[in-house]
Tab-separated table of C-alpha atoms and ligand atoms in Angstrom:
chain	number	residue	atom	x	y	z
Z	962	UNK	CA	-9.873	-10.888	21.366
Z	963	UNK	CA	-8.456	-11.992	17.948
Z	964	UNK	CA	-7.611	-9.689	15.675
Z	965	UNK	CA	-6.591	-10.955	12.007
Z	966	UNK	CA	-4.230	-8.366	10.508
Z	967	UNK	CA	-2.102	-5.673	11.646
Z	968	UNK	CA	-2.696	-3.276	8.628
Z	969	UNK	CA	-4.517	0.285	8.472
Z	970	UNK	CA	-7.945	-1.600	10.034
Z	971	UNK	CA	-6.391	-3.501	12.514
Z	972	UNK	CA	-3.913	-1.562	14.226
Z	973	UNK	CA	-6.225	1.274	14.654
Z	974	UNK	CA	-8.962	-1.417	15.520
Z	975	UNK	CA	-5.500	-2.451	18.327
Z	976	UNK	CA	-4.836	0.885	19.360
Z	977	UNK	CA	-8.389	2.189	20.241
Z	978	UNK	CA	-9.362	-0.872	21.881
Z	979	UNK	CA	-6.169	-0.660	24.100
Z	980	UNK	CA	-7.357	3.119	24.954
Z	981	UNK	CA	-10.802	1.965	25.555
Z	982	UNK	CA	-10.440	-1.257	27.205
Z	983	UNK	CA	-7.204	-0.612	29.163
Z	984	UNK	CA	-7.977	-1.474	32.805
Z	985	UNK	CA	-9.414	-4.800	31.751
Z	986	UNK	CA	-6.261	-5.164	29.692
Z	987	UNK	CA	-3.622	-4.441	32.330
Z	988	UNK	CA	-5.595	-6.772	34.756
Z	989	UNK	CA	-5.504	-9.441	32.170
Z	990	UNK	CA	-9.664	-9.697	32.156
Z	991	UNK	CA	-9.772	-9.085	28.787
Z	992	UNK	CA	-6.589	-10.600	26.528
Z	993	UNK	CA	-5.762	-8.353	22.777
Z	994	UNK	CA	-4.276	-10.539	20.450
Z	995	UNK	CA	-3.631	-9.527	17.135
Z	996	UNK	CA	-2.248	-11.136	14.410
Z	997	UNK	CA	0.137	-10.305	11.504
Z	998	UNK	CA	2.696	-12.095	9.044
Z	999	UNK	CA	4.993	-9.228	9.597
Z	1000	UNK	CA	5.511	-7.438	12.727
Z	1001	UNK	CA	4.538	-4.031	11.387
Z	1002	UNK	CA	2.577	-2.406	9.443
Z	1003	UNK	CA	3.432	-0.333	6.005
Z	1004	UNK	CA	1.209	2.617	5.675
Z	1005	UNK	CA	0.881	2.170	1.705
Z	1006	UNK	CA	-0.626	5.254	1.015
Z	1007	UNK	CA	3.355	7.032	1.598
Z	1008	UNK	CA	4.733	3.718	-0.279
Z	1009	UNK	CA	4.831	6.109	-3.311
Z	1010	UNK	CA	6.932	9.074	-1.546
Z	1011	UNK	CA	9.098	5.869	-0.646
Z	1012	UNK	CA	10.257	5.040	-4.095
Z	1013	UNK	CA	10.286	8.018	-4.773
Z	1014	UNK	CA	13.399	9.275	-1.787
Z	1015	UNK	CA	11.458	11.464	-0.186
Z	1016	UNK	CA	10.857	9.029	2.693
Z	1017	UNK	CA	13.010	6.515	4.364
Z	1018	UNK	CA	11.611	2.851	3.920
Z	1019	UNK	CA	11.537	2.819	8.142
Z	1020	UNK	CA	9.412	5.476	8.554
Z	1021	UNK	CA	6.504	3.676	6.678
Z	1022	UNK	CA	5.948	1.150	9.108
Z	1023	UNK	CA	5.022	0.987	12.136
Z	1024	UNK	CA	6.154	-1.654	15.023
Z	1025	UNK	CA	3.187	-3.573	16.186
Z	1026	UNK	CA	4.816	-4.533	19.919
Z	1027	UNK	CA	5.982	-0.757	20.409
Z	1028	UNK	CA	2.902	0.180	19.213
Z	1029	UNK	CA	0.454	-2.193	20.880
Z	1030	UNK	CA	2.285	-3.147	24.288
Z	1031	UNK	CA	-0.756	-4.014	26.008
Z	1032	UNK	CA	-1.718	-6.190	23.213
Z	1033	UNK	CA	-0.279	-10.318	22.691
Z	1034	UNK	CA	1.521	-9.958	18.822
Z	1035	UNK	CA	1.715	-12.864	17.065
Z	1036	UNK	CA	4.029	-12.574	13.520
Z	1037	UNK	CA	1.857	-15.496	12.059
Z	1038	UNK	CA	-0.375	-16.389	9.092
Z	1039	UNK	CA	-3.937	-17.149	9.769
Z	1040	UNK	CA	-4.271	-19.967	7.503
Z	1041	UNK	CA	-7.816	-20.119	8.314
Z	1042	UNK	CA	-11.250	-19.230	10.391
Z	1043	UNK	CA	-14.181	-21.914	11.856
Z	1044	UNK	CA	-16.197	-19.321	13.890
Z	1045	UNK	CA	-18.807	-21.804	14.973
Z	1046	UNK	CA	-15.853	-23.633	17.195
Z	1047	UNK	CA	-14.363	-19.904	17.461
Z	1048	UNK	CA	-11.499	-21.215	16.324
Z	1049	UNK	CA	-8.447	-19.686	13.773
Z	1050	UNK	CA	-5.840	-21.809	12.378
Z	1051	UNK	CA	-2.487	-20.430	12.268
Z	1052	UNK	CA	1.192	-20.564	11.002
Z	1053	UNK	CA	4.215	-18.831	12.474
Z	1054	UNK	CA	6.130	-17.033	10.080
Z	1055	UNK	CA	9.025	-18.765	9.263
Z	1056	UNK	CA	11.158	-15.982	10.756
Z	1057	UNK	CA	9.671	-15.631	13.819
Z	1058	UNK	CA	10.960	-17.748	16.622
Z	1059	UNK	CA	7.646	-18.045	18.405
Z	1060	UNK	CA	6.563	-21.944	19.339
Z	1061	UNK	CA	2.803	-20.852	17.552
Z	1062	UNK	CA	0.184	-23.790	18.845
Z	1063	UNK	CA	-1.635	-24.224	15.772
Z	1064	UNK	CA	-4.698	-23.713	16.641
Z	1065	UNK	CA	-5.820	-20.681	18.210
Z	1066	UNK	CA	-8.789	-20.221	20.067
Z	1067	UNK	CA	-11.305	-16.848	20.635
Z	1068	UNK	CA	-14.295	-14.814	21.797
Z	1069	UNK	CA	-14.472	-12.308	19.472
Z	1070	UNK	CA	-13.154	-12.462	16.058
Z	1071	UNK	CA	-12.140	-9.171	13.903
Z	1072	UNK	CA	-12.024	-8.970	11.045
Z	1073	UNK	CA	-9.131	-7.063	8.980
Z	1074	UNK	CA	-6.847	-8.763	6.873
Z	1075	UNK	CA	-7.011	-5.980	3.810
Z	1076	UNK	CA	-7.249	-7.266	0.517
Z	1077	UNK	CA	-3.964	-8.276	-2.365
Z	1078	UNK	CA	-2.857	-7.585	-6.090
Z	1079	UNK	CA	-4.853	-9.166	-8.387
Z	1080	UNK	CA	-2.870	-10.938	-11.053
Z	1081	UNK	CA	-3.741	-11.938	-14.251
Z	1082	UNK	CA	-2.599	-14.671	-16.801
Z	1083	UNK	CA	-0.595	-12.227	-18.928
Z	1084	UNK	CA	2.113	-13.920	-20.810
Z	1085	UNK	CA	5.256	-13.061	-19.442
Z	1086	UNK	CA	3.870	-11.249	-16.808
Z	1087	UNK	CA	5.462	-13.047	-14.168
Z	1088	UNK	CA	8.689	-13.536	-15.179
Z	1089	UNK	CA	8.703	-9.515	-15.575
Z	1090	UNK	CA	6.286	-8.092	-13.953
Z	1091	UNK	CA	6.842	-6.156	-10.546
Z	1092	UNK	CA	4.297	-5.264	-7.595
Z	1093	UNK	CA	4.143	-2.125	-5.216
Z	1094	UNK	CA	2.411	-2.740	-2.330
Z	1095	UNK	CA	5.283	-3.620	0.113
Z	1096	UNK	CA	7.938	-1.236	1.189
Z	1097	UNK	CA	10.238	-3.890	0.059
Z	1098	UNK	CA	8.941	-3.888	-3.717
Z	1099	UNK	CA	8.687	0.299	-3.065
Z	1100	UNK	CA	12.963	-0.022	-2.463
Z	1101	UNK	CA	13.318	-2.210	-5.198
Z	1102	UNK	CA	11.379	-0.503	-7.690
Z	1103	UNK	CA	13.430	3.053	-6.862
Z	1104	UNK	CA	16.518	1.470	-7.577
Z	1105	UNK	CA	15.486	-0.342	-10.653
Z	1106	UNK	CA	14.258	2.909	-12.008
Z	1107	UNK	CA	17.355	4.425	-11.580
Z	1108	UNK	CA	19.573	1.914	-12.485
Z	1109	UNK	CA	17.651	1.784	-16.100
Z	1110	UNK	CA	18.987	5.847	-16.137
Z	1111	UNK	CA	22.507	4.311	-15.400
Z	1112	UNK	CA	21.951	1.479	-18.738
Z	1113	UNK	CA	20.904	3.616	-20.732
Z	1114	UNK	CA	23.595	6.683	-19.982
Z	1115	UNK	CA	26.409	3.813	-20.187
Z	1116	UNK	CA	25.310	1.837	-23.554
Z	1117	UNK	CA	25.752	1.923	-27.107
Z	1118	UNK	CA	22.506	0.350	-27.944
Z	1119	UNK	CA	20.120	2.103	-29.218
Z	1120	UNK	CA	17.398	-0.711	-28.670
Z	1121	UNK	CA	19.156	-1.107	-24.854
Z	1122	UNK	CA	18.715	2.328	-24.501
Z	1123	UNK	CA	14.581	2.955	-25.554
Z	1124	UNK	CA	14.002	0.252	-24.085
Z	1125	UNK	CA	15.977	1.346	-20.432
Z	1126	UNK	CA	14.117	3.976	-20.838
Z	1127	UNK	CA	10.933	2.966	-21.042
Z	1128	UNK	CA	8.088	2.157	-17.618
Z	1129	UNK	CA	5.005	0.621	-18.261
Z	1130	UNK	CA	2.403	0.358	-15.319
Z	1131	UNK	CA	-0.521	-1.328	-15.641
Z	1132	UNK	CA	-3.599	-0.059	-13.493
Z	1133	UNK	CA	-4.552	3.217	-12.307
Z	1134	UNK	CA	-5.602	2.840	-8.813
Z	1135	UNK	CA	-4.037	4.658	-5.928
Z	1136	UNK	CA	-1.047	2.522	-6.550
Z	1137	UNK	CA	-0.117	2.783	-10.165
Z	1138	UNK	CA	-0.940	6.064	-10.327
Z	1139	UNK	CA	1.069	7.480	-6.901
Z	1140	UNK	CA	4.115	5.376	-8.130
Z	1141	UNK	CA	4.077	6.559	-11.718
Z	1142	UNK	CA	3.507	10.174	-10.512
Z	1143	UNK	CA	6.166	10.156	-8.023
Z	1144	UNK	CA	8.648	8.387	-10.082
Z	1145	UNK	CA	8.491	10.095	-13.718
Z	1146	UNK	CA	9.165	13.613	-11.478
Z	1147	UNK	CA	12.183	11.776	-9.995
Z	1148	UNK	CA	13.617	10.138	-12.860
Z	1149	UNK	CA	13.397	13.849	-14.428
Z	1150	UNK	CA	15.320	15.713	-11.611
Z	1151	UNK	CA	18.103	12.205	-11.755
Z	1152	UNK	CA	18.473	12.783	-15.632
Z	1153	UNK	CA	19.882	16.530	-15.097
Z	1154	UNK	CA	22.876	14.199	-13.734
Z	1155	UNK	CA	23.952	12.678	-16.973
Z	1156	UNK	CA	25.342	14.410	-19.555
Z	1157	UNK	CA	23.342	12.390	-22.339
Z	1158	UNK	CA	19.763	12.233	-21.007
Z	1159	UNK	CA	16.985	14.715	-21.029
Z	1160	UNK	CA	13.298	14.402	-19.151
Z	1161	UNK	CA	12.263	14.241	-23.419
Z	1162	UNK	CA	14.649	10.888	-23.691
Z	1163	UNK	CA	12.374	9.426	-20.877
Z	1164	UNK	CA	8.532	7.604	-22.310
Z	1165	UNK	CA	6.055	6.588	-19.223
Z	1166	UNK	CA	3.057	4.320	-20.303
Z	1167	UNK	CA	-0.001	4.297	-18.161
Z	1168	UNK	CA	-2.260	1.440	-19.454
Z	1169	UNK	CA	-5.613	0.791	-17.440
Z	1170	UNK	CA	-8.586	-1.551	-18.334
Z	1171	UNK	CA	-11.120	0.931	-17.480
Z	1172	UNK	CA	-11.916	4.052	-18.837
Z	1173	UNK	CA	-11.082	6.029	-16.170
Z	1174	UNK	CA	-8.144	6.155	-13.934
Z	1175	UNK	CA	-8.285	6.331	-9.840
Z	1176	UNK	CA	-12.094	4.865	-9.812
Z	1177	UNK	CA	-11.209	4.504	-5.900
Z	1178	UNK	CA	-11.935	8.323	-5.835
Z	1179	UNK	CA	-14.882	10.488	-7.325
Z	1180	UNK	CA	-14.623	10.714	-10.772
Z	1181	UNK	CA	-13.622	15.021	-10.208
Z	1182	UNK	CA	-10.802	13.811	-9.099
Z	1183	UNK	CA	-10.255	11.657	-11.442
Z	1184	UNK	CA	-10.768	13.762	-14.083
Z	1185	UNK	CA	-8.219	16.514	-12.607
Z	1186	UNK	CA	-5.134	14.228	-12.310
Z	1187	UNK	CA	-5.651	13.164	-15.693
Z	1188	UNK	CA	-5.391	15.862	-17.249
Z	1189	UNK	CA	-2.351	16.907	-14.689
Z	1190	UNK	CA	-0.189	13.719	-16.077
Z	1191	UNK	CA	-1.022	13.835	-19.730
Z	1192	UNK	CA	-0.027	17.378	-19.699
Z	1193	UNK	CA	3.316	16.066	-18.400
Z	1194	UNK	CA	3.748	14.015	-21.496
Z	1195	UNK	CA	2.520	10.631	-19.639
Z	1196	UNK	CA	0.834	8.018	-21.847
Z	1197	UNK	CA	-2.100	7.217	-20.565
Z	1198	UNK	CA	-4.201	4.125	-22.496
Z	1199	UNK	CA	-7.720	4.200	-20.926
Z	1200	UNK	CA	-9.837	1.211	-22.243
Z	1201	UNK	CA	-6.579	-0.473	-23.119
Z	1202	UNK	CA	-4.857	-4.528	-21.283
Z	1203	UNK	CA	-1.962	-5.348	-21.625
Z	1204	UNK	CA	-1.690	-8.614	-23.840
Z	1205	UNK	CA	2.000	-9.822	-23.556
Z	1206	UNK	CA	5.057	-9.019	-21.951
Z	1207	UNK	CA	6.893	-11.917	-23.503
Z	1208	UNK	CA	10.826	-11.164	-23.777
Z	1209	UNK	CA	9.646	-7.580	-22.440
Z	1210	UNK	CA	8.225	-6.313	-24.774
Z	1211	UNK	CA	4.870	-4.940	-24.484
Z	1212	UNK	CA	1.820	-6.051	-26.269
Z	1213	UNK	CA	-1.257	-3.684	-25.343
Z	1214	UNK	CA	-4.812	-4.659	-26.837
Z	1215	UNK	CA	-4.306	-1.257	-28.713
Z	1216	UNK	CA	-2.155	-3.253	-30.759
Z	1217	UNK	CA	0.742	-0.936	-30.064
Z	1218	UNK	CA	3.967	-3.037	-29.278
Z	1219	UNK	CA	7.350	-1.444	-27.658
Z	1220	UNK	CA	10.224	-2.726	-26.184
Z	1221	UNK	CA	10.401	-1.707	-22.288
Z	1222	UNK	CA	12.783	-3.069	-19.453
Z	1223	UNK	CA	10.008	-1.660	-16.782
Z	1224	UNK	CA	6.886	-3.558	-16.324
Z	1225	UNK	CA	4.909	-2.701	-12.582
Z	1226	UNK	CA	1.884	-4.369	-12.665
Z	1227	UNK	CA	-0.769	-2.593	-9.732
Z	1228	UNK	CA	-3.786	-3.542	-12.041
Z	1229	UNK	CA	-6.534	-4.073	-8.774
Z	1230	UNK	CA	-7.037	-5.367	-6.189
Z	1231	UNK	CA	-9.381	-8.903	-4.754
Z	1232	UNK	CA	-10.022	-9.215	-0.630
Z	1233	UNK	CA	-7.370	-11.338	0.837
Z	1234	UNK	CA	-7.119	-15.123	0.387
Z	1235	UNK	CA	-7.968	-15.996	3.790
Z	1236	UNK	CA	-11.569	-15.059	3.465
Z	1237	UNK	CA	-12.228	-18.322	1.179
Z	1238	UNK	CA	-10.843	-19.973	4.303
Z	1239	UNK	CA	-13.631	-19.405	6.928
Z	1240	UNK	CA	-17.050	-19.723	7.022
Z	1241	UNK	CA	-18.039	-16.121	7.053
Z	1242	UNK	CA	-20.449	-14.462	5.013
Z	1243	UNK	CA	-18.789	-13.367	1.778
Z	1244	UNK	CA	-20.799	-11.029	-1.038
Z	1245	UNK	CA	-20.000	-11.854	-4.889
Z	1246	UNK	CA	-16.887	-9.663	-4.405
Z	1247	UNK	CA	-15.788	-12.315	-1.941
Z	1248	UNK	CA	-16.081	-9.398	0.617
Z	1249	UNK	CA	-17.263	-10.042	4.327
Z	1250	UNK	CA	-21.065	-8.842	4.663
Z	1251	UNK	CA	-20.874	-6.344	7.349
Z	1252	UNK	CA	-24.179	-4.115	8.857
Z	1253	UNK	CA	-23.263	-0.038	8.834
Z	1254	UNK	CA	-22.340	-0.916	13.123
Z	1255	UNK	CA	-19.330	-3.089	10.896
Z	1256	UNK	CA	-20.758	-6.599	12.692
Z	1257	UNK	CA	-20.359	-9.885	10.787
Z	1258	UNK	CA	-23.983	-10.258	9.196
Z	1259	UNK	CA	-25.559	-12.744	6.615
Z	1260	UNK	CA	-26.953	-11.528	3.157
Z	1261	UNK	CA	-30.483	-11.583	5.432
Z	1262	UNK	CA	-28.961	-8.568	7.514
Z	1263	UNK	CA	-28.722	-11.296	10.559
Z	1264	UNK	CA	-26.057	-10.065	12.801
Z	1265	UNK	CA	-23.404	-13.238	13.334
Z	1266	UNK	CA	-22.231	-13.106	17.367
Z	1267	UNK	CA	-18.672	-11.840	18.438
Z	1268	UNK	CA	-17.421	-11.446	14.450
Z	1269	UNK	CA	-16.753	-8.136	13.565
Z	1270	UNK	CA	-14.985	-6.290	10.502
Z	1271	UNK	CA	-13.652	-3.247	8.471
Z	1272	UNK	CA	-11.006	-2.486	5.962
Z	1273	UNK	CA	-10.285	-3.563	2.110
Z	1274	UNK	CA	-11.813	-7.166	3.466
Z	1275	UNK	CA	-15.608	-6.044	4.274
Z	1276	UNK	CA	-18.350	-4.727	1.989
Z	1277	UNK	CA	-19.905	-1.947	4.343
Z	1278	UNK	CA	-22.693	-0.102	3.938
Z	1279	UNK	CA	-21.990	3.109	2.605
Z	1280	UNK	CA	-24.777	6.164	3.430
Z	1281	UNK	CA	-25.850	5.253	-0.783
Z	1282	UNK	CA	-26.163	1.967	0.564
Z	1283	UNK	CA	-23.558	0.929	-1.812
Z	1284	UNK	CA	-20.367	-1.053	-0.346
Z	1285	UNK	CA	-17.878	1.697	0.696
Z	1286	UNK	CA	-15.012	1.918	-1.527
Z	1287	UNK	CA	-11.701	0.121	-0.189
Z	1288	UNK	CA	-9.348	3.335	0.942
Z	1289	UNK	CA	-7.171	4.680	3.331
Z	1290	UNK	CA	-9.741	6.994	4.647
Z	1291	UNK	CA	-12.957	4.355	5.393
Z	1292	UNK	CA	-10.257	1.363	6.969
Z	1293	UNK	CA	-9.038	4.005	9.421
Z	1294	UNK	CA	-12.666	5.455	10.240
Z	1295	UNK	CA	-14.177	1.871	10.490
Z	1296	UNK	CA	-11.646	0.756	12.476
Z	1297	UNK	CA	-12.195	3.362	15.055
Z	1298	UNK	CA	-16.010	2.522	15.296
Z	1299	UNK	CA	-15.443	-0.702	15.334
Z	1300	UNK	CA	-13.664	-0.523	19.108
Z	1301	UNK	CA	-15.643	1.786	20.057
Z	1302	UNK	CA	-18.728	0.004	19.075
Z	1303	UNK	CA	-16.961	-3.146	20.549
Z	1304	UNK	CA	-16.208	-2.146	23.811
Z	1305	UNK	CA	-19.813	-0.003	24.174
Z	1306	UNK	CA	-21.093	-3.797	23.000
Z	1307	UNK	CA	-19.049	-5.791	25.614
Z	1308	UNK	CA	-20.647	-2.753	28.387
Z	1309	UNK	CA	-24.098	-3.711	26.815
Z	1310	UNK	CA	-24.882	-0.109	25.324
Z	1311	UNK	CA	-26.198	0.533	22.103
Z	1312	UNK	CA	-23.736	0.570	18.872
Z	1313	UNK	CA	-23.179	3.223	16.355
Z	1314	UNK	CA	-23.621	3.057	12.333
Z	1315	UNK	CA	-20.944	3.410	10.434
Z	1316	UNK	CA	-21.422	7.433	8.495
Z	1317	UNK	CA	-18.709	7.938	6.327
Z	1318	UNK	CA	-18.189	11.970	5.453
Z	1319	UNK	CA	-17.532	13.343	2.697
Z	1320	UNK	CA	-14.320	12.043	0.592
Z	1321	UNK	CA	-11.256	13.602	1.992
Z	1322	UNK	CA	-9.526	12.787	-2.037
Z	1323	UNK	CA	-5.875	13.912	-3.090
Z	1324	UNK	CA	-3.053	12.114	-5.372
Z	1325	UNK	CA	0.327	12.925	-5.000
Z	1326	UNK	CA	1.611	13.563	-8.284
Z	1327	UNK	CA	5.606	14.854	-7.465
Z	1328	UNK	CA	7.208	16.663	-5.409
Z	1329	UNK	CA	5.351	19.711	-4.599
Z	1330	UNK	CA	1.894	18.662	-7.361
Z	1331	UNK	CA	-1.005	17.077	-6.148
Z	1332	UNK	CA	-4.198	17.268	-6.749
Z	1333	UNK	CA	-7.059	17.874	-4.108
Z	1334	UNK	CA	-10.274	18.504	-3.201
Z	1335	UNK	CA	-11.573	20.053	0.148
Z	1336	UNK	CA	-13.950	18.844	2.063
Z	1337	UNK	CA	-16.206	21.499	0.676
Z	1338	UNK	CA	-15.321	20.520	-2.751
Z	1339	UNK	CA	-13.362	23.391	-3.406
Z	1340	UNK	CA	-10.506	22.344	-6.217
Z	1341	UNK	CA	-6.523	22.793	-5.752
Z	1342	UNK	CA	-3.486	21.721	-7.040
Z	1343	UNK	CA	-0.393	22.296	-7.443
Z	1344	UNK	CA	1.629	23.332	-3.998
Z	1345	UNK	CA	-1.404	23.841	-2.260
Z	1346	UNK	CA	-3.282	20.903	-3.036
Z	1347	UNK	CA	-0.081	19.146	-2.088
Z	1348	UNK	CA	0.260	20.738	1.066
Z	1349	UNK	CA	-2.964	19.528	1.722
Z	1350	UNK	CA	-2.439	16.587	0.375
Z	1351	UNK	CA	0.539	15.562	2.883
Z	1352	UNK	CA	-1.115	16.846	5.862
Z	1353	UNK	CA	-3.599	14.480	5.019
Z	1354	UNK	CA	-1.350	11.435	4.981
Z	1355	UNK	CA	0.012	12.618	8.036
Z	1356	UNK	CA	-2.651	13.051	9.856
Z	1357	UNK	CA	-3.673	9.514	9.046
Z	1358	UNK	CA	-0.627	7.751	9.533
Z	1359	UNK	CA	-1.402	5.724	13.140
Z	1360	UNK	CA	1.902	6.739	15.244
Z	1361	UNK	CA	3.048	9.876	16.575
Z	1362	UNK	CA	6.529	9.161	16.605
Z	1363	UNK	CA	6.279	8.024	12.571
Z	1364	UNK	CA	4.662	11.341	12.009
Z	1365	UNK	CA	7.628	13.279	13.199
Z	1366	UNK	CA	9.777	11.367	11.554
Z	1367	UNK	CA	8.139	11.607	8.210
Z	1368	UNK	CA	7.903	15.295	8.481
Z	1369	UNK	CA	11.584	15.371	9.318
Z	1370	UNK	CA	11.987	13.503	6.317
Z	1371	UNK	CA	9.924	16.023	4.508
Z	1372	UNK	CA	11.948	19.161	5.726
Z	1373	UNK	CA	14.907	18.074	5.454
Z	1374	UNK	CA	13.941	17.108	1.654
Z	1375	UNK	CA	12.997	20.399	1.418
Z	1376	UNK	CA	16.541	21.617	2.496
Z	1377	UNK	CA	18.512	19.692	-0.039
Z	1378	UNK	CA	18.345	18.479	-3.618
Z	1379	UNK	CA	16.695	15.211	-4.363
Z	1380	UNK	CA	18.511	11.610	-3.334
Z	1381	UNK	CA	19.146	10.325	-6.302
Z	1382	UNK	CA	21.463	7.291	-6.255
Z	1383	UNK	CA	20.394	3.609	-6.917
Z	1384	UNK	CA	21.435	0.962	-4.286
Z	1385	UNK	CA	20.630	-2.087	-5.955
Z	1386	UNK	CA	23.156	-4.355	-4.404
Z	1387	UNK	CA	21.526	-3.554	-0.902
Z	1388	UNK	CA	18.670	-6.742	-3.074
Z	1389	UNK	CA	22.203	-8.934	-3.529
Z	1390	UNK	CA	24.190	-8.563	-0.210
Z	1391	UNK	CA	26.234	-11.522	-0.746
Z	1392	UNK	CA	26.724	-10.946	-4.630
Z	1393	UNK	CA	30.467	-9.613	-3.956
Z	1394	UNK	CA	31.549	-12.315	-1.427
Z	1395	UNK	CA	30.024	-14.908	-3.540
Z	1396	UNK	CA	31.933	-13.709	-6.932
Z	1397	UNK	CA	35.608	-13.873	-4.853
Z	1398	UNK	CA	34.649	-17.748	-4.977
Z	1399	UNK	CA	33.659	-17.687	-8.652
Z	1400	UNK	CA	35.832	-16.008	-10.449
Z	1401	UNK	CA	38.558	-18.184	-12.121
Z	1402	UNK	CA	42.246	-16.868	-13.394
Z	1403	UNK	CA	44.509	-14.825	-13.030
Z	1404	UNK	CA	45.337	-14.008	-9.291
Z	1405	UNK	CA	42.594	-16.477	-7.728
Z	1406	UNK	CA	44.798	-19.238	-6.899
Z	1407	UNK	CA	45.908	-20.338	-3.784
Z	1408	UNK	CA	47.562	-17.715	-2.017
Z	1409	UNK	CA	47.257	-15.424	-4.013
B	2172	FAD	C1	0.964	1.950	-3.290
B	2172	FAD	C2	-1.223	2.177	-2.383
B	2172	FAD	C3	-1.097	3.459	-2.360
B	2172	FAD	C4	-2.579	3.514	-1.628
B	2172	FAD	N1	-2.877	5.150	-1.987
B	2172	FAD	C5	-3.713	5.164	-0.928
B	2172	FAD	C6	-3.724	6.377	-1.207
B	2172	FAD	O1	-3.574	7.338	-1.707
B	2172	FAD	N2	-5.227	6.615	-0.015
B	2172	FAD	C7	-5.987	6.093	0.272
B	2172	FAD	O2	-6.677	6.009	1.116
B	2172	FAD	N3	-5.561	4.799	0.000
B	2172	FAD	C8	-4.543	4.402	-1.056
B	2172	FAD	N4	-4.229	2.462	-0.899
B	2172	FAD	C9	-5.335	1.717	-0.582
B	2172	FAD	C10	-5.208	1.704	1.513
B	2172	FAD	O3	-3.834	1.658	1.930
B	2172	FAD	C11	-5.652	0.378	1.796
B	2172	FAD	O4	-7.207	0.968	1.183
B	2172	FAD	C12	-5.535	0.219	2.702
B	2172	FAD	O5	-4.333	-0.048	3.661
B	2172	FAD	C13	-6.631	-0.925	3.412
B	2172	FAD	O6	-6.680	-1.197	5.669
B	2172	FAD	P1	-6.524	-2.540	5.536
B	2172	FAD	O7	-6.253	-2.702	6.977
B	2172	FAD	O8	-7.500	-3.637	5.135
B	2172	FAD	O9	-5.602	-3.516	4.574
B	2172	FAD	P2	-4.195	-3.530	4.833
B	2172	FAD	O10	-3.573	-2.091	5.290
B	2172	FAD	O11	-3.452	-3.795	3.547
B	2172	FAD	O12	-3.895	-4.443	6.215
B	2172	FAD	C14	-4.147	-5.675	5.810
B	2172	FAD	C15	-2.665	-6.609	6.905
B	2172	FAD	O13	-3.701	-8.163	7.050
B	2172	FAD	C16	-2.664	-8.971	6.828
B	2172	FAD	N5	-2.835	-10.025	6.227
B	2172	FAD	C17	-3.357	-10.448	5.290
B	2172	FAD	N6	-3.732	-11.849	5.233
B	2172	FAD	C18	-3.377	-11.677	6.324
B	2172	FAD	C19	-3.806	-13.626	6.853
B	2172	FAD	N7	-3.942	-14.474	6.465
B	2172	FAD	N8	-3.228	-13.453	8.268
B	2172	FAD	C20	-2.756	-12.675	9.182
B	2172	FAD	N9	-2.394	-11.261	8.058
B	2172	FAD	C21	-3.140	-11.251	7.399
B	2172	FAD	C22	-1.499	-8.126	5.702
B	2172	FAD	O14	-0.513	-8.592	5.800
B	2172	FAD	C23	-1.676	-6.979	6.057
B	2172	FAD	O15	-0.772	-6.175	7.058
B	2172	FAD	C24	-3.133	2.260	-1.133
B	2172	FAD	C25	-2.896	1.295	-1.372
B	2172	FAD	C26	-1.109	1.069	-2.267
B	2172	FAD	C27	-1.351	-0.971	-2.075
């Protein structure tokens, strides 16, 4: 069996299969291989808390080899799939020391390569924009925001100060809303340490092309989140697009122009590019067409033999017949059912349909702030919503050991003041050493 992608859906499928098929796996009657470019899962719903410094970056990743002792883990990227001949083409990741065959044959395929950020040809975006989907990006954004506060406090140039204190996020989905809310909260706290900066000096702008935020969540939760953010003086521009970011001057479709040294691009997602390099059936959005049993099927509903999919890459019909939204709640629940159906299929037993539960929605908006809906539809805000949100995220994190580590981070965070130091030099570890070679002038001669 070959699983493509070691994210929420891929790892959870493998974990459940490891439980269900343990005797066969140990006796080597079944071989389960997972292919993932990173040697770990990144639990993206907690990235905003990494950016805010509430969680150690290492605690939101789950090492695949530790979690999957009965599986073969290939640190590599799949570059094509020919399901007709049951063959995947695989490129070893540059860091990997494995000598991989370029073609991996399989009997059963599980597709879970998720989605990637959707970019757009906006002038200046590639030069000045940052993404927010990986641990590296979360840490870099945190350092960058804290560096802007240092810069604004130290400069005497008012234009530079204003640009440093203006933070623009484009795209109001999970990533944009979560990152902006957490970072705004962190920066507000950080200003207390500066003699010449206050929270009122910071300008936060959220730009969204559609007429609502959090399209992955229910409209009620989105409306409440919008009201909370606006109460915090966050400038939210709906039905507005980014037209240009040349020279760090932000030009929006509503005609406004202003300088900003921080531009975070979180404007939508699209299915993983590898899907277009397969012979699997895709819908008009590029996701794999699936039956409610998680089997891949042609658009006319004919299932493909030995092919399954779950998570963001899969168009799985929900209760209303529409494809489920791309979120962690569906990815994890689909993965579990996929593994159970796959094991049932091997045993010649009937398959169950995916029946999503009610949306368990919540958004963290900083320390002790959140908006949440209970499964019974009650709206919560503030601390109670925040605790519910944290409990949900903890339950979803697919590793008991990581859950304990995150819990410890949260407990320590409650005991001590928020950590607001920027460690930007981590991103350029050789810069100081290299400057010793390039600096001329006094004292740099031989023997000095
Ligand atoms: C910043 C952020 C915050 C979010 N917050 C929330 C939230 O609060 N609540 C919520 O429900 N959802 C949230 N989401 C969405 C949620 O993270 C995704 O819906 C979920 O991770 C989807 O799971 P997946 O397994 O389909 O994809 P992923 O978890 O993205 O996993 C896909 C994996 O496939 C790998 N892959 C891709 N291409 C290949 C290839 N060619 N070969 C091999 N492997 C490949 C990738 O490296 C990746 O590890 C958030 C997303 C982001 C980016």
